mmCIF file with all atom_site columns, C-alpha atoms in Angstrom:
data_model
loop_
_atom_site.group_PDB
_atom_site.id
_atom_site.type_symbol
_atom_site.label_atom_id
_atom_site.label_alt_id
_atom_site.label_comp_id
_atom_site.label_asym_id
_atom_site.label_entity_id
_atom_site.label_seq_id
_atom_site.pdbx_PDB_ins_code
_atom_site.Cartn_x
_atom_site.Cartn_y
_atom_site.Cartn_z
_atom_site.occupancy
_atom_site.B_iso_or_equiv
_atom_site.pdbx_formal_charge
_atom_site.auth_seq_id
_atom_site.auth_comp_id
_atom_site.auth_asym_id
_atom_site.auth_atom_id
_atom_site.pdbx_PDB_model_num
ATOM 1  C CA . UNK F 1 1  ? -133.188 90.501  71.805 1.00 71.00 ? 80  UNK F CA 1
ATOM 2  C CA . UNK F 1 2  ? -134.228 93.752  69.401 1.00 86.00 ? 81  UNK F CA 1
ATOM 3  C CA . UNK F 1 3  ? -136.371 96.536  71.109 1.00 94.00 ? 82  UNK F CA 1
ATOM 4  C CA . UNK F 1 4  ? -140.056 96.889  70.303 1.00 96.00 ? 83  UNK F CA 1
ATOM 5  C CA . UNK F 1 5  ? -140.941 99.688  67.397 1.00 96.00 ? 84  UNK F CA 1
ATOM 6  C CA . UNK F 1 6  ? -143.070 102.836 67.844 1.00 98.00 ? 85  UNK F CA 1
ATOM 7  C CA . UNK F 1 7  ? -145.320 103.305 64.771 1.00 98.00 ? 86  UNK F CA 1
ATOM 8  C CA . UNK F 1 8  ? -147.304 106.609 64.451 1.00 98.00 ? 87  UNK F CA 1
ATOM 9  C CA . UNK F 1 9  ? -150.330 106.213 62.243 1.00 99.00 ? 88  UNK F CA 1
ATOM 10 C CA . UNK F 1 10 ? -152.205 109.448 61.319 1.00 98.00 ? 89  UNK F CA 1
ATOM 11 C CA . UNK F 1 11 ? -156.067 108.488 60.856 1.00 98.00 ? 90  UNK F CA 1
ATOM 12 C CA . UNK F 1 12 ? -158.400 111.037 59.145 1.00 97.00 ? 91  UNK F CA 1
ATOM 13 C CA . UNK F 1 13 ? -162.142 110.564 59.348 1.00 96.00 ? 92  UNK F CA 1
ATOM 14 C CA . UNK F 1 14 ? -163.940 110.530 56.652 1.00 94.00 ? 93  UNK F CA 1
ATOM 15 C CA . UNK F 1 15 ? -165.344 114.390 57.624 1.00 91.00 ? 94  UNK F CA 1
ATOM 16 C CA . UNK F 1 16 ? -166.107 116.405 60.696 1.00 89.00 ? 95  UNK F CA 1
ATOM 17 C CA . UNK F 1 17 ? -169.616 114.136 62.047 1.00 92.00 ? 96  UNK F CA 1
ATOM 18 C CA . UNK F 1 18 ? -167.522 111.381 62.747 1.00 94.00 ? 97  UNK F CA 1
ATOM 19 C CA . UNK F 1 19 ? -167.516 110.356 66.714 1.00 96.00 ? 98  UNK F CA 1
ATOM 20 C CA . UNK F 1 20 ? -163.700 110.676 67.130 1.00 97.00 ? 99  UNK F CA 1
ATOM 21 C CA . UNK F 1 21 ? -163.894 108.933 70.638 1.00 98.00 ? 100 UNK F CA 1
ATOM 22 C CA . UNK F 1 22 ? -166.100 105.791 69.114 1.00 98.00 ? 101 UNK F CA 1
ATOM 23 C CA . UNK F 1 23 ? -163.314 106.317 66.154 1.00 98.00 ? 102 UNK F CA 1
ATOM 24 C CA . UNK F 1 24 ? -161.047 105.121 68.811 1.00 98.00 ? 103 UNK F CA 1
ATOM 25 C CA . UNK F 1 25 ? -162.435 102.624 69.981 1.00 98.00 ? 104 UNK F CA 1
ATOM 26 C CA . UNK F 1 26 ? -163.121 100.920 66.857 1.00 98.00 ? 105 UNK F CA 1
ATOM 27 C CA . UNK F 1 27 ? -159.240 101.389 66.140 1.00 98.00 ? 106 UNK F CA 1
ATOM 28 C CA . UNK F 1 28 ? -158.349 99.547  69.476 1.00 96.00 ? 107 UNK F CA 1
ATOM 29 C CA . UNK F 1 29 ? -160.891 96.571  68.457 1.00 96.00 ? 108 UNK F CA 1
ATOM 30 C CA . UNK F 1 30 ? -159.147 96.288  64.835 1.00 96.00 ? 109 UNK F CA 1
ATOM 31 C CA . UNK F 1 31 ? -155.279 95.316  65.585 1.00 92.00 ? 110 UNK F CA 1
ATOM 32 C CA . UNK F 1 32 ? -154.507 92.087  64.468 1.00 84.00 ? 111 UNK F CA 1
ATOM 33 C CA . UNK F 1 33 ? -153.742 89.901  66.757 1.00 81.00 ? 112 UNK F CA 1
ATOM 34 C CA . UNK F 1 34 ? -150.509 89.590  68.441 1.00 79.00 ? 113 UNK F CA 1
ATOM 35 C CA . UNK F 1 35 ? -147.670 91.613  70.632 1.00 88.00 ? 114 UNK F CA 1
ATOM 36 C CA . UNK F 1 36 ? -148.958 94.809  69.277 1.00 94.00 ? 115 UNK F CA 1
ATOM 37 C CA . UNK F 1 37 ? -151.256 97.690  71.113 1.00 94.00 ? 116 UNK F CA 1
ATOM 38 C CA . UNK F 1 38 ? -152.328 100.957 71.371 1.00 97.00 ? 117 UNK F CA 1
ATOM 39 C CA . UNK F 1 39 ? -149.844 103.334 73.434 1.00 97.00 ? 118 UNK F CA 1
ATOM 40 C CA . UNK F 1 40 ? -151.502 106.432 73.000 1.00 98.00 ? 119 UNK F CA 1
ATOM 41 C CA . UNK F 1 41 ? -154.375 108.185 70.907 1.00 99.00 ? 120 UNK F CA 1
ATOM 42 C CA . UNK F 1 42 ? -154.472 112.293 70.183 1.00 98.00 ? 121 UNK F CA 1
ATOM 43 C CA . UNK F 1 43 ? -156.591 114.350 68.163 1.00 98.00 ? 122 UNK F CA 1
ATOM 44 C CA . UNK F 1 44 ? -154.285 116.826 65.847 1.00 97.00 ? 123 UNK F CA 1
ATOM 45 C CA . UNK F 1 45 ? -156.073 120.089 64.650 1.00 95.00 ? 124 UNK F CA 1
ATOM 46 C CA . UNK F 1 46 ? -156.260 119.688 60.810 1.00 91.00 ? 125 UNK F CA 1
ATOM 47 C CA . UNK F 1 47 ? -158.423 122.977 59.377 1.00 86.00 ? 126 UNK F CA 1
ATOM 48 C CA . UNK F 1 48 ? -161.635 123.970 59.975 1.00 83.00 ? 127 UNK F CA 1
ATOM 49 C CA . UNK F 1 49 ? -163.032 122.018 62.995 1.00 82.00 ? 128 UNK F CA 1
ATOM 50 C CA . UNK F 1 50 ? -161.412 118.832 61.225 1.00 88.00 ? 129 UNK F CA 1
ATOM 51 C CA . UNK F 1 51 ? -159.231 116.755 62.974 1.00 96.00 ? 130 UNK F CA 1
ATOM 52 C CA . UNK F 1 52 ? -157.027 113.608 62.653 1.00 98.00 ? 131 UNK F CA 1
ATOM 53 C CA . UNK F 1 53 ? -155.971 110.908 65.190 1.00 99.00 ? 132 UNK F CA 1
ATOM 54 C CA . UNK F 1 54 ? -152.075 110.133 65.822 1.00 99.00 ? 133 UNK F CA 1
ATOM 55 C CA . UNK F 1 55 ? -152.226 106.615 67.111 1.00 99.00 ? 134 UNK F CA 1
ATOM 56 C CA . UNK F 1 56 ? -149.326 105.613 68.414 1.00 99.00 ? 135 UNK F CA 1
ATOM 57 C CA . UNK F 1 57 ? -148.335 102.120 68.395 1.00 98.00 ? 136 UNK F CA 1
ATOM 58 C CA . UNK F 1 58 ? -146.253 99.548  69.955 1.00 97.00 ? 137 UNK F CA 1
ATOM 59 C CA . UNK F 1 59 ? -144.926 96.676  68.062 1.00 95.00 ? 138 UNK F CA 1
ATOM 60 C CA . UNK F 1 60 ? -142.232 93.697  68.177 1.00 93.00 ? 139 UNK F CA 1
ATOM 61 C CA . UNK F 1 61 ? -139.633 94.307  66.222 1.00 90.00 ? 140 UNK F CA 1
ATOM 62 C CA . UNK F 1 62 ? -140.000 91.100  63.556 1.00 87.00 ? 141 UNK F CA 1
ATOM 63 C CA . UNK F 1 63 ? -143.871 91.779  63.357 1.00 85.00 ? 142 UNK F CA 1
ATOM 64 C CA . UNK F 1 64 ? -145.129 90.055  60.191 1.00 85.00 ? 143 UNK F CA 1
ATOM 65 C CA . UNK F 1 65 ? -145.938 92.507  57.093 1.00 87.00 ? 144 UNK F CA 1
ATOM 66 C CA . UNK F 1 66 ? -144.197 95.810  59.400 1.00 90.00 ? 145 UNK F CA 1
ATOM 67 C CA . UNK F 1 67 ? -146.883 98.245  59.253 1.00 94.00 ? 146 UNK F CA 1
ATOM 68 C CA . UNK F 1 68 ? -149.126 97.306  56.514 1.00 95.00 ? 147 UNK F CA 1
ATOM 69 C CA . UNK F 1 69 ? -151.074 94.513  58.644 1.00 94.00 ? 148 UNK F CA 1
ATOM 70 C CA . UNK F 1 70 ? -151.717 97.966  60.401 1.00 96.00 ? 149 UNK F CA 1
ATOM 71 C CA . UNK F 1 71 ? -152.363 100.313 58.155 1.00 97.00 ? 150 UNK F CA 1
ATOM 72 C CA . UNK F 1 72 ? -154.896 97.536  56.190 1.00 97.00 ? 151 UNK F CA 1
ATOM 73 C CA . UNK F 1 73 ? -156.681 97.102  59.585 1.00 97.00 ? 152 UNK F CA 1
ATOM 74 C CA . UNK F 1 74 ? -156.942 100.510 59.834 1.00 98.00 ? 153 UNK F CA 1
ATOM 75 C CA . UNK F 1 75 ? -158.096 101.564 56.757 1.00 98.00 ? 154 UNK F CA 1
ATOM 76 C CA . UNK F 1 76 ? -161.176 98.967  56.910 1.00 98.00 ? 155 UNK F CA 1
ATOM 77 C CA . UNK F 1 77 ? -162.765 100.492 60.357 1.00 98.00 ? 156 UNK F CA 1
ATOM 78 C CA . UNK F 1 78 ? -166.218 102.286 59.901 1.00 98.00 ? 157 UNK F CA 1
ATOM 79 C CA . UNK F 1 79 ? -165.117 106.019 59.755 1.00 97.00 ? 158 UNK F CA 1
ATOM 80 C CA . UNK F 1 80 ? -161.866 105.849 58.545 1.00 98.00 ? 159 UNK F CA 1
ATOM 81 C CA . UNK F 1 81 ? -160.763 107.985 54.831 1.00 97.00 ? 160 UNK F CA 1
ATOM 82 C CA . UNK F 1 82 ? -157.443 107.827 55.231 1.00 98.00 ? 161 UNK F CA 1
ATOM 83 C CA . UNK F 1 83 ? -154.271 105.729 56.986 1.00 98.00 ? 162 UNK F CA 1
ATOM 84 C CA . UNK F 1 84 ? -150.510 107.577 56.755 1.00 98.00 ? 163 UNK F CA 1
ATOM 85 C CA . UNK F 1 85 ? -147.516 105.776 58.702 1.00 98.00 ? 164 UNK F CA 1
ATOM 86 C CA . UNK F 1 86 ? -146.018 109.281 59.453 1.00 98.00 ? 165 UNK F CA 1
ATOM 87 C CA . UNK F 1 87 ? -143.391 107.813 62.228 1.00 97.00 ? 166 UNK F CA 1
ATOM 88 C CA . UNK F 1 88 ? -141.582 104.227 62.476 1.00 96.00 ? 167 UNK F CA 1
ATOM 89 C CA . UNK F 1 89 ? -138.687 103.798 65.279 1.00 96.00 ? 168 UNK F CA 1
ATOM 90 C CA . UNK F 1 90 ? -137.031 101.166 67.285 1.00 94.00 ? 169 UNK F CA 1
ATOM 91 C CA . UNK F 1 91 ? -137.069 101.979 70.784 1.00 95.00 ? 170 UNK F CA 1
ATOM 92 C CA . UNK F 1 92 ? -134.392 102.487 73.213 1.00 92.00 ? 171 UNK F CA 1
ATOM 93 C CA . UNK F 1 93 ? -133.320 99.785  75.217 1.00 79.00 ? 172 UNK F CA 1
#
């Protein structure tokens, strides 16, 4: 059976007001539904006060659409400018 994928998703709020901890929790609430979750959340020091969230994520390897399901569900939460996939790799077994 393949290994589950690491995706790393860099967020960037639409500017510096935004609530980066309510940020992620509305990330959490918008994964589609499935064997996919959160596995970790840091903030990343853009410029001037701004900063971005890596969310790292955890995914089966066959998962319907790859990233994009992601990156759409993303892109749609309350706060959110911008979605890049910066990182996709199948984990070690």
């Amino acid at each position: 059976m393949p290994n589950n994928v690491l995706a790393i998703f860099k967020i960037y709020p639409e500017d510096d007001q935004v609530d980066l901890e309510d940020l992620k929790n509305r990330l959490r609430e918008a994964l589609p539904k499935g064997n996919v979750y959160i596995y970790r959340i840091i903030e990343e020091e853009i410029a001037f006060g701004i900063k971005a969230l890596k969310v790292f994520v955890i995914m089966p390897p066959f998962f319907e659409g790859g990233t994009q399901p992601l990156e759409e569900a993303f892109s749609k939460v309350k706060g959110v400018s911008q979605v890049d996939v910066e990182f996709v790799q199948t984990l070690p077994g």
